[in-house]
Coordinates of C-alpha atoms in Angstrom, one line a residue:
M1 CA 0.0 0.0 0.0
A2 CA 1.3 3.4 -1.0
Q3 CA 2.7 5.6 1.9
V4 CA 0.5 8.7 2.6
P5 CA 2.8 11.7 2.5
Q6 CA 3.2 13.9 5.6
T7 CA 3.0 17.7 4.7
F8 CA 4.6 18.8 8.0
F9 CA 7.1 17.3 10.4
D10 CA 4.8 16.2 13.2
A11 CA 4.6 13.3 15.6
L12 CA 3.0 11.1 13.0
A13 CA 5.8 11.9 10.6
V14 CA 8.4 10.8 13.2
R15 CA 6.5 7.6 13.7
T16 CA 6.2 7.0 9.9
W17 CA 9.9 7.8 9.3
C18 CA 11.1 5.4 12.0
G19 CA 9.0 2.6 10.5
L20 CA 10.1 3.2 7.0
A21 CA 13.8 3.6 8.1
L22 CA 13.5 0.2 9.9
T23 CA 12.1 -1.4 6.8
A24 CA 14.8 0.1 4.6
L25 CA 17.6 -1.0 6.9
G26 CA 16.0 -4.5 7.1
R27 CA 16.3 -4.8 3.3
A28 CA 19.8 -3.4 3.2
R29 CA 21.2 -5.0 6.4
E30 CA 23.1 -7.9 4.8
E31 CA 24.7 -5.9 2.0
I32 CA 25.7 -3.2 4.5
D33 CA 27.2 -5.8 6.7
A34 CA 29.1 -7.1 3.7
I35 CA 30.9 -3.8 2.9
N36 CA 31.8 -3.0 6.6
V37 CA 35.6 -2.6 6.5
Y38 CA 36.1 0.5 8.6
P39 CA 37.0 1.1 11.4
V40 CA 37.0 -2.7 12.0
A41 CA 36.0 -5.2 9.4
D42 CA 33.6 -7.1 11.6
G43 CA 30.7 -7.3 9.2
D44 CA 28.0 -5.9 11.5
T45 CA 27.3 -2.3 10.6
G46 CA 24.0 -3.0 8.9
T47 CA 22.8 -5.1 11.8
N48 CA 23.9 -2.5 14.3
L49 CA 22.1 0.3 12.5
Y50 CA 19.0 -1.9 12.2
L51 CA 19.0 -2.6 15.9
T52 CA 19.5 1.1 16.8
V53 CA 16.5 2.2 14.6
E54 CA 14.4 -0.7 15.9
S55 CA 14.9 0.6 19.4
A56 CA 14.0 4.1 18.3
A57 CA 10.9 2.9 16.5
T58 CA 9.8 0.8 19.5
A59 CA 10.1 3.9 21.8
V60 CA 8.0 6.0 19.5
E61 CA 5.3 3.3 19.2
A62 CA 5.2 3.2 23.0
V63 CA 4.4 6.9 23.2
F64 CA 1.6 6.5 20.7
A65 CA 0.3 3.4 22.5
G66 CA 0.2 5.3 25.8
Y67 CA -2.1 8.0 24.3
E68 CA -4.2 5.4 22.5
A69 CA -4.6 3.3 25.7
G70 CA -5.5 6.4 27.8
S71 CA -2.6 6.2 30.1
A72 CA -1.3 9.5 28.8
P73 CA -3.3 12.8 28.7
A74 CA -6.1 13.0 26.1
G75 CA -5.2 13.8 22.6
K76 CA -2.1 12.7 20.6
P77 CA 1.6 13.0 21.1
S78 CA 3.3 16.3 20.4
L79 CA 6.2 16.5 18.0
A80 CA 8.5 17.0 21.0
D81 CA 7.1 13.8 22.7
A82 CA 7.8 11.7 19.6
A83 CA 11.2 13.3 18.9
R84 CA 12.4 12.7 22.4
A85 CA 11.2 9.1 22.4
M86 CA 13.0 8.5 19.1
A87 CA 16.2 9.9 20.5
H88 CA 15.9 8.1 23.8
G89 CA 15.1 4.8 22.1
A90 CA 18.1 5.1 19.8
L91 CA 20.4 6.1 22.7
I92 CA 19.6 3.0 24.8
G93 CA 19.6 0.7 21.8
A94 CA 22.6 2.0 20.0
R95 CA 25.0 -0.7 18.8
G96 CA 28.4 -0.5 17.4
N97 CA 30.3 2.5 16.1
S98 CA 27.8 3.5 13.4
G99 CA 24.8 2.8 15.5
T100 CA 26.1 5.1 18.3
I101 CA 26.8 7.9 15.8
L102 CA 23.3 7.4 14.3
A103 CA 21.8 7.7 17.8
Q104 CA 23.6 11.1 18.2
L105 CA 22.3 12.2 14.8
L106 CA 18.7 11.4 15.9
R107 CA 19.3 13.1 19.2
G108 CA 20.7 16.2 17.5
M109 CA 17.5 16.4 15.4
A110 CA 15.3 15.8 18.4
Q111 CA 17.0 18.7 20.3
V112 CA 15.8 21.0 17.6
L113 CA 12.4 19.5 17.1
A114 CA 11.7 19.4 20.9
T115 CA 12.2 23.2 21.1
E116 CA 8.8 23.4 19.4
G117 CA 7.3 22.7 22.8
E118 CA 3.7 21.6 22.6
A119 CA 3.5 22.7 18.9
S120 CA 1.9 20.0 16.7
H121 CA 4.5 20.3 13.9
T122 CA 7.4 22.2 12.4
D123 CA 8.1 23.1 8.8
A124 CA 10.9 23.0 6.3
D125 CA 12.9 25.6 8.2
G126 CA 12.8 23.4 11.3
L127 CA 13.8 20.3 9.3
R128 CA 16.9 22.2 7.9
L129 CA 17.9 23.3 11.4
A130 CA 17.4 19.7 12.7
L131 CA 19.6 18.2 10.0
R132 CA 22.3 20.8 10.6
H133 CA 22.4 20.3 14.3
A134 CA 22.3 16.5 13.9
A135 CA 25.4 16.6 11.7
D136 CA 27.3 19.0 14.0
S137 CA 26.5 17.2 17.2
A138 CA 27.5 13.8 15.8
R139 CA 30.8 15.2 14.7
Q140 CA 31.4 16.6 18.2
A141 CA 30.6 13.2 19.8
V142 CA 33.4 11.5 18.0
A143 CA 36.8 11.9 19.6
H144 CA 38.7 12.0 16.3
P145 CA 36.4 12.6 13.3
V146 CA 37.5 11.0 10.1
E147 CA 36.4 12.1 6.6
G148 CA 35.0 9.4 4.3
T149 CA 32.7 8.1 7.0
V150 CA 29.1 8.6 8.0
L151 CA 30.1 11.9 9.4
S152 CA 31.0 13.2 6.0
V153 CA 27.7 11.9 4.6
A154 CA 25.7 13.6 7.4
S155 CA 27.5 16.9 6.9
A156 CA 26.9 16.8 3.1
A157 CA 23.2 16.0 3.7
A158 CA 22.9 19.0 6.1
D159 CA 24.7 21.3 3.6
A160 CA 22.4 20.3 0.8
A161 CA 19.3 20.7 2.9
G162 CA 20.4 24.1 4.0
G163 CA 20.4 25.4 0.4
A164 CA 17.1 23.9 -0.6
E165 CA 14.0 26.0 -0.9
G166 CA 10.5 24.5 -0.6
D167 CA 8.6 22.2 1.7
C168 CA 9.7 19.4 3.9
G169 CA 9.7 17.0 1.0
T170 CA 12.0 19.2 -1.0
V171 CA 14.4 19.6 1.9
A172 CA 14.5 15.9 2.6
R173 CA 15.1 15.1 -1.1
A174 CA 18.0 17.6 -1.2
A175 CA 19.5 16.0 1.9
Y176 CA 19.2 12.6 0.4
Q177 CA 20.8 13.6 -2.8
G178 CA 23.6 15.4 -1.0
A179 CA 24.2 12.3 1.0
C180 CA 24.3 10.0 -2.1
V181 CA 27.0 12.2 -3.7
A182 CA 29.0 12.3 -0.5
L183 CA 28.7 8.5 -0.1
A184 CA 30.1 7.9 -3.6
A185 CA 33.1 10.1 -2.6
T186 CA 34.0 8.1 0.5
P187 CA 36.5 5.8 -1.2
G188 CA 38.5 8.8 -2.4
Q189 CA 38.7 10.0 1.2
L190 CA 39.5 6.8 3.0
A191 CA 42.2 4.5 1.7
V192 CA 40.8 1.3 3.3
L193 CA 37.5 1.8 1.4
E194 CA 39.3 2.3 -1.9
Q195 CA 41.4 -0.8 -1.4
A196 CA 38.3 -2.9 -0.7
G197 CA 36.4 -1.3 -3.6
V198 CA 33.4 -0.3 -1.4
V199 CA 31.7 2.8 -0.1
D200 CA 31.4 3.5 3.7
A201 CA 29.0 1.2 5.3
G202 CA 27.8 3.6 8.0
G203 CA 27.2 6.3 5.3
R204 CA 25.3 3.7 3.2
G205 CA 23.0 3.1 6.1
L206 CA 22.4 6.8 6.6
V207 CA 21.5 7.1 2.9
A208 CA 18.8 4.5 3.5
V209 CA 17.5 6.4 6.6
L210 CA 17.3 9.6 4.6
A211 CA 15.6 7.8 1.7
A212 CA 12.9 6.9 4.3
L213 CA 12.7 10.5 5.3
V214 CA 12.0 11.5 1.6
E215 CA 9.3 8.8 1.4
T216 CA 7.7 10.1 4.6
F217 CA 7.2 13.5 3.2
T218 CA 6.5 12.7 -0.5
G219 CA 5.0 9.2 -0.4
E220 CA 7.5 8.1 -3.0
V221 CA 10.8 6.2 -2.8
P222 CA 13.5 8.6 -4.0
G223 CA 15.3 8.3 -7.3
L224 CA 17.7 5.5 -8.1
F225 CA 20.9 5.6 -6.2
G226 CA 23.1 5.1 -9.3
A227 CA 21.4 7.9 -11.1
V228 CA 21.8 10.3 -8.2
V229 CA 25.5 9.8 -7.7
G230 CA 26.3 9.6 -11.4
S231 CA 28.4 7.3 -13.4
A232 CA 31.6 9.0 -12.1
A233 CA 31.0 7.2 -8.8
G234 CA 31.4 3.8 -10.4
F235 CA 27.8 2.7 -9.8
P236 CA 25.7 1.4 -12.7
V237 CA 22.7 3.7 -13.3
G238 CA 19.6 1.8 -12.1
F239 CA 20.7 0.6 -8.7
P240 CA 17.8 1.3 -6.4
V241 CA 18.5 2.7 -3.0
G242 CA 16.6 -0.2 -1.3
S243 CA 18.8 -2.8 -2.8
V244 CA 22.0 -1.2 -4.1
S245 CA 24.5 -4.0 -4.3
V246 CA 27.7 -2.2 -3.4
A247 CA 29.3 -5.2 -1.8
H248 CA 31.2 -6.2 -4.9
A249 CA 31.2 -2.9 -6.9
R250 CA 34.7 -1.6 -7.5
V251 CA 34.5 2.2 -6.8
E252 CA 37.0 4.0 -9.0
G253 CA 37.5 7.5 -10.3
V254 CA 35.8 9.2 -7.4
Q255 CA 37.0 12.7 -6.7
G256 CA 37.2 12.8 -2.9
A257 CA 37.9 15.6 -0.5
G258 CA 41.5 14.7 0.2
P259 CA 43.1 12.0 2.5
A260 CA 41.6 10.9 5.8
E261 CA 42.6 13.0 8.8
D262 CA 45.3 11.6 11.1
C263 CA 43.5 9.9 13.9
A264 CA 43.7 7.1 16.4
E265 CA 41.4 4.8 14.5
G266 CA 44.1 3.5 12.1
P267 CA 42.8 4.1 8.6
D268 CA 44.2 0.9 7.3
G269 CA 41.7 -1.0 9.4
E270 CA 44.4 -3.4 10.7
G271 CA 46.4 -3.9 13.8
G272 CA 43.8 -2.2 16.0
P273 CA 42.6 -2.9 19.5
A274 CA 41.2 -6.3 20.4
F275 CA 37.9 -5.4 22.1
E276 CA 34.9 -3.3 21.4
V277 CA 33.3 -2.0 24.7
I278 CA 29.9 -0.5 24.8
Y279 CA 27.8 0.5 27.8
L280 CA 25.1 2.9 29.0
L281 CA 26.2 5.3 31.7
E282 CA 24.4 7.3 34.2
A283 CA 26.8 10.3 35.0
D284 CA 27.0 14.0 35.0
D285 CA 28.6 16.2 32.3
A286 CA 31.8 16.8 34.3
A287 CA 32.4 13.1 34.9
V288 CA 31.8 12.3 31.2
A289 CA 34.3 14.9 30.1
R290 CA 36.9 13.2 32.3
L291 CA 35.8 9.8 31.0
R292 CA 36.3 10.9 27.4
Q293 CA 39.9 11.8 28.1
R294 CA 40.5 8.6 30.0
L295 CA 39.0 6.4 27.3
D296 CA 40.8 8.3 24.5
D297 CA 44.1 7.4 26.2
L298 CA 43.1 3.8 26.4
G299 CA 42.0 3.2 22.8
D300 CA 40.3 4.5 19.7
S301 CA 37.0 4.7 17.8
L302 CA 35.7 6.6 20.8
V303 CA 32.1 7.9 20.6
V304 CA 30.2 9.2 23.6
V305 CA 26.7 10.3 22.9
G306 CA 23.7 11.4 25.0
G307 CA 23.2 13.9 27.7
D308 CA 20.9 14.9 30.6
G309 CA 22.5 12.3 32.8
L310 CA 22.3 9.3 30.4
W311 CA 25.1 8.4 27.9
N312 CA 26.0 5.7 25.5
V313 CA 29.7 4.9 25.4
H314 CA 31.5 3.1 22.6
V315 CA 35.3 2.5 22.4
H316 CA 37.8 0.0 20.9
V317 CA 40.5 -1.0 23.4
D318 CA 43.0 -3.7 24.3
D319 CA 42.1 -3.5 28.0
A320 CA 38.3 -4.0 28.2
G321 CA 38.4 -4.1 32.0
A322 CA 40.1 -0.7 32.2
A323 CA 37.4 0.8 30.0
V324 CA 34.6 -0.6 32.2
E325 CA 36.5 0.6 35.4
A326 CA 36.7 4.1 33.8
G327 CA 32.9 4.0 33.5
V328 CA 32.5 3.0 37.1
E329 CA 34.7 5.9 38.2
A330 CA 32.5 8.3 36.2
G331 CA 29.1 7.0 37.3
R332 CA 27.0 3.8 36.9
P333 CA 27.6 1.8 33.8
Y334 CA 25.1 -0.9 32.8
R335 CA 24.1 -3.0 29.7
I336 CA 27.9 -3.6 29.3
R337 CA 28.8 -5.4 26.1
I338 CA 32.3 -6.5 25.4
T339 CA 33.1 -8.0 21.9
H340 CA 36.4 -9.6 21.1
F341 CA 37.2 -8.8 17.4
G342 CA 37.7 -12.0 15.5
A343 CA 36.2 -14.2 18.3
D344 CA 33.0 -14.7 16.3
D345 CA 33.6 -17.2 13.5
A346 CA 31.1 -15.4 11.3
H347 CA 33.1 -12.3 11.4
T348 CA 36.7 -13.5 11.5
R349 CA 38.7 -12.3 8.6
G350 CA 42.1 -13.7 7.6
S351 CA 42.1 -16.3 10.4
E352 CA 43.2 -19.8 9.8
R353 CA 41.3 -21.1 12.9
P354 CA 38.4 -23.4 12.0
P355 CA 34.9 -22.2 13.0
R356 CA 33.9 -23.0 16.5
E357 CA 31.7 -26.1 16.6
R358 CA 28.0 -25.4 17.5
V359 CA 26.6 -27.0 20.6
Q360 CA 23.6 -29.1 20.2
R361 CA 21.1 -27.1 22.3
A362 CA 20.9 -23.9 24.3
V363 CA 18.4 -21.8 26.2
V364 CA 18.0 -18.1 25.6
A365 CA 16.1 -16.1 28.2
V366 CA 15.0 -12.6 28.8
V367 CA 15.5 -11.6 32.4
P368 CA 14.5 -8.4 34.2
G369 CA 17.5 -7.9 36.5
E370 CA 21.2 -8.5 37.0
G371 CA 20.6 -10.9 39.8
L372 CA 18.4 -13.2 37.7
A373 CA 20.8 -12.8 34.8
G374 CA 23.5 -14.3 37.0
L375 CA 21.2 -17.1 38.1
Y376 CA 20.1 -18.0 34.6
T377 CA 23.7 -17.8 33.3
E378 CA 24.9 -20.2 36.1
A379 CA 22.2 -22.6 34.9
G380 CA 23.7 -22.5 31.4
A381 CA 21.3 -20.0 29.7
T382 CA 22.2 -17.2 27.4
T383 CA 20.5 -14.1 28.8
V384 CA 19.1 -10.8 27.4
L385 CA 18.7 -8.2 30.1
A386 CA 15.4 -6.2 30.1
R387 CA 15.5 -3.1 32.3
P388 CA 12.3 -1.4 33.5
G389 CA 10.7 0.4 30.6
E390 CA 13.4 -0.8 28.1
P391 CA 12.1 -4.1 26.6
P392 CA 14.5 -5.8 24.2
A393 CA 13.9 -5.5 20.5
S394 CA 13.5 -8.6 18.3
G395 CA 17.0 -8.0 16.8
E396 CA 18.5 -8.3 20.3
L397 CA 16.8 -11.6 20.8
V398 CA 18.1 -12.8 17.4
E399 CA 21.6 -11.8 18.3
A400 CA 21.3 -13.7 21.6
V401 CA 20.2 -16.8 19.7
R402 CA 23.2 -16.4 17.4
R403 CA 25.5 -15.9 20.4
A404 CA 24.3 -19.1 22.0
H405 CA 25.8 -20.8 18.9
A406 CA 23.6 -23.9 19.0
R407 CA 21.7 -26.0 16.5
E408 CA 18.6 -26.0 18.7
V409 CA 17.5 -23.2 20.9
V410 CA 14.7 -22.9 23.5
L411 CA 13.5 -19.3 23.8
L412 CA 12.0 -18.0 27.1
P413 CA 10.6 -14.4 26.7
N414 CA 9.5 -14.3 30.4
D415 CA 7.0 -11.5 29.7
A416 CA 3.6 -11.6 28.1
D417 CA 4.2 -8.3 26.3
L418 CA 7.2 -9.8 24.5
R419 CA 5.4 -12.7 22.9
H420 CA 5.2 -11.0 19.4
T421 CA 8.8 -9.8 19.7
A422 CA 10.0 -13.2 20.6
A423 CA 7.9 -14.9 17.8
A424 CA 9.5 -12.5 15.3
A425 CA 13.0 -13.3 16.6
A426 CA 12.3 -17.1 16.5
E427 CA 11.1 -16.8 12.9
Q428 CA 14.2 -14.9 11.9
A429 CA 16.5 -17.4 13.6
R430 CA 14.7 -20.3 11.8
T431 CA 15.5 -18.7 8.4
E432 CA 19.2 -18.9 9.4
G433 CA 18.9 -22.7 9.9
I434 CA 18.5 -22.7 13.7
R435 CA 15.8 -24.9 15.2
V436 CA 14.0 -22.7 17.7
A437 CA 11.2 -23.5 20.1
L438 CA 9.4 -20.6 21.8
I439 CA 7.9 -21.4 25.2
P440 CA 5.5 -18.5 26.0
T441 CA 6.7 -17.9 29.6
R442 CA 5.0 -14.8 31.1
S443 CA 7.3 -14.2 34.1
A444 CA 10.9 -14.9 35.0
V445 CA 9.7 -17.4 37.7
Q446 CA 8.0 -19.5 35.0
G447 CA 11.4 -19.4 33.2
I448 CA 13.1 -20.6 36.3
A449 CA 10.7 -23.6 36.5
A450 CA 11.3 -24.4 32.9
L451 CA 15.1 -24.2 33.2
A452 CA 15.0 -26.5 36.3
V453 CA 13.7 -29.4 34.2
H454 CA 15.8 -28.6 31.1
E455 CA 17.8 -31.7 30.0
P456 CA 19.9 -31.0 26.8
D457 CA 20.7 -34.7 26.3
R458 CA 17.2 -35.8 25.7
R459 CA 15.2 -35.4 22.4
F460 CA 14.5 -31.7 21.5
D461 CA 10.7 -32.2 21.4
E462 CA 10.6 -34.0 24.7
D463 CA 12.7 -31.3 26.4
V464 CA 10.5 -28.6 25.1
V465 CA 7.3 -30.4 26.2
S466 CA 8.8 -30.9 29.7
M467 CA 9.9 -27.3 30.0
T468 CA 6.6 -26.0 28.7
S469 CA 4.7 -28.2 31.2
A470 CA 6.8 -26.9 34.1
A471 CA 6.3 -23.3 33.1
G472 CA 2.6 -23.8 32.6
A473 CA 2.2 -25.4 36.1
T474 CA 3.8 -22.3 37.7
R475 CA 1.4 -19.5 38.8
Y476 CA 3.2 -16.2 38.9
A477 CA 2.7 -12.9 40.7
E478 CA 4.4 -9.6 41.2
V479 CA 4.3 -6.8 43.8
V480 CA 4.7 -3.3 42.4
V481 CA 4.0 0.3 43.3
A482 CA 1.3 2.1 41.3
E483 CA 2.7 5.1 39.3
R484 CA -0.7 6.8 38.9
Q485 CA -4.4 6.6 39.7
S486 CA -6.0 3.8 37.7
W487 CA -9.0 1.5 37.4
T488 CA -8.1 -2.2 38.1
M489 CA -9.8 -5.5 38.6
A490 CA -9.5 -5.0 42.4
G491 CA -10.9 -1.4 42.3
I492 CA -9.4 2.1 42.0
C493 CA -5.7 2.5 43.0
Q494 CA -3.9 5.7 43.7
A495 CA -0.3 6.6 42.9
G496 CA 1.9 5.1 45.6
D497 CA -0.4 2.2 46.4
V498 CA 1.2 -1.3 46.6
L499 CA -0.4 -3.6 44.0
G500 CA -0.3 -7.4 44.0
L501 CA -0.8 -8.9 40.5
I502 CA -1.6 -12.5 40.1
D503 CA -1.3 -14.0 36.6
G504 CA -1.1 -10.5 35.2
D505 CA -4.2 -9.0 36.8
V506 CA -4.3 -6.7 39.8
A507 CA -5.7 -8.8 42.7
V508 CA -4.7 -6.9 45.8
I509 CA -4.4 -3.1 46.5
G510 CA -2.6 -2.3 49.8
S511 CA -0.4 0.2 51.5
D512 CA 2.3 -2.1 52.9
V513 CA 4.6 -4.2 50.8
T514 CA 4.9 -7.1 53.2
A515 CA 1.2 -7.3 54.0
T516 CA 0.3 -7.1 50.3
A517 CA 2.8 -9.8 49.4
E518 CA 1.5 -12.1 52.2
T519 CA -2.1 -11.7 50.9
V520 CA -1.0 -12.5 47.4
L521 CA 0.9 -15.5 48.5
N522 CA -2.0 -16.8 50.6
R523 CA -4.3 -16.5 47.6
M524 CA -1.9 -18.4 45.4
L525 CA -1.3 -21.2 47.9
A526 CA -5.1 -21.6 48.5
A527 CA -5.1 -23.6 45.2
G528 CA -2.2 -25.7 46.4
G529 CA 1.5 -25.8 45.7
E530 CA 4.7 -27.5 46.5
L531 CA 7.4 -24.8 45.9
V532 CA 7.3 -21.0 46.4
T533 CA 9.9 -19.0 44.5
L534 CA 10.6 -15.4 45.7
V535 CA 12.7 -13.0 43.6
L536 CA 13.4 -9.8 45.5
G537 CA 14.1 -6.4 43.8
D538 CA 16.6 -3.9 45.1
E539 CA 13.8 -1.8 46.7
A540 CA 12.0 -4.6 48.5
P541 CA 12.0 -4.3 52.3
E542 CA 14.9 -6.2 54.0
D543 CA 12.6 -8.3 56.2
V544 CA 10.0 -9.3 53.6
A545 CA 11.6 -12.6 52.6
G546 CA 12.1 -13.8 56.2
H547 CA 8.5 -12.9 57.0
L548 CA 7.1 -14.8 54.0
E549 CA 9.3 -17.8 54.5
A550 CA 8.1 -18.0 58.2
R551 CA 4.5 -17.7 57.0
V552 CA 4.9 -20.6 54.6
R553 CA 6.6 -22.8 57.2
E554 CA 3.8 -22.1 59.7
A555 CA 0.7 -22.4 57.5
Y556 CA 1.8 -24.7 54.6
L557 CA 3.9 -27.5 56.1
A558 CA 4.6 -29.4 52.8
V559 CA 5.7 -26.3 50.8
D560 CA 9.3 -25.3 50.3
T561 CA 10.6 -21.8 49.7
V562 CA 13.6 -20.5 47.7
V563 CA 14.7 -16.9 47.6
Y564 CA 16.7 -15.1 44.9
R565 CA 18.0 -11.5 44.6
G566 CA 16.9 -10.1 41.3
G567 CA 18.6 -6.7 41.5
R568 CA 17.1 -3.7 39.7
Q569 CA 14.2 -5.6 38.1
G570 CA 11.3 -3.1 38.2
A571 CA 9.0 -5.1 40.4
L572 CA 9.5 -5.1 44.2
M573 CA 9.0 -8.8 44.2
L574 CA 8.3 -11.7 41.8
I575 CA 6.4 -14.7 43.3
G576 CA 6.1 -18.2 41.7
V577 CA 4.1 -21.1 43.0
E578 CA 4.4 -24.6 41.4

């Protein structure tokens, strides 16, 4: 169905743009991965850009869903609401060097768009300013900017947009065309690209994102990539932007803007640091300024994006521990990801080592806190951490399935709201030849029950049936604090009330955490049970576990209790009865 064009840049345009950009990157992901040679030839730029935009799109959808469900004020999101959500989603979901820079580009745009306050939209002038600020802020976020990269493409797009007269569609088209020309010039600016016969992968991804912006405002997919950049770029006329096959196109005769700047990144793409370190960081501006200098001394490809107390840090280093310790000194790092370049057999280049043999079976589980992540990992599962308000995207689940490196995978979403996301991830993994069984666990305590009966040595179908039965036989509950006044199955709750949810529905409204938890537990055990599992969050009262254990011993003689520390998991407590 043809896309309905957006006349102005409003919240709906932000939503449409994110969706179209995700689709475009989904189509181009594999070819962008294939041309990824700088700063490290690890073949994942397309995937990282896709995951970053997926996180942005998910955040925007959540804002719209909040208004549609009535949990937000009446009406529809403002442009500022949608732009901030897009930027925040990209920030927390940014992956890799190019994904982190893209997150800053979106944040730079959002900083301009959010100045519209409660205004419903902005016009072409606002779009020009947003593109300019995006390019400038992204360049400032990189410790040592290099020409011939996505930064060059973003700057050219902003320059072209600045000279365009007309509506948002005209400005977006000019930005796209400027980006195409700049992309074609990247091999003349960066020797490693010219040697490989490719254009910059990150810049190629940005061209796809800008093509989606054009489609948002015009309803049309922009002109053919080869026609835009011209035959001088070495691309055959007729290559469409959605499927331009630049992986094997030798780019010759491009007039670049001179050699790459001297920088720490090593333009030849070889002999660089061994690890990529990425984490989110809660810290103030002064601490981040010191962190930038510390990490710049430790390694290269340093990109620090964000602000207002939340940052995404990306760096390539030889000492991954020192990079994490620097984050600890600056504030509170979390969602820490450390990748050893060349460790993944799918991305190893020039290595004589044979691919690592796949294990027969693995379990991949989404968990809500660091404590449970440790528990699941000890039990042999590959985990995906889901922080409060930050559900993982399907791409993160697919990546975890790949990381498990198994022929057969049992996937535990551990959240009813993740069932569609997990199903999409399972389907994607199956297309890659991995046998995946999705067990629709609705809580981490159901996942614990399933994992307890997991036996990798028995037949796959038998193992899945046994795990599914164990999860299904486990009733689950959680104790949380109400954020706002709301109607529930148990009546009207006020902000600050303690809520006890059983099997997803509010069953108890109270004022005391321990008393509410005891009431919930009594109701669950009224139907019988042999084992109670308690998972305590960081903010749960210190004595609540001892009180509930004593209650179970006194009133339910044949029932055992186990207690785990879940860490920062959102809920005060998770309860399972099986």
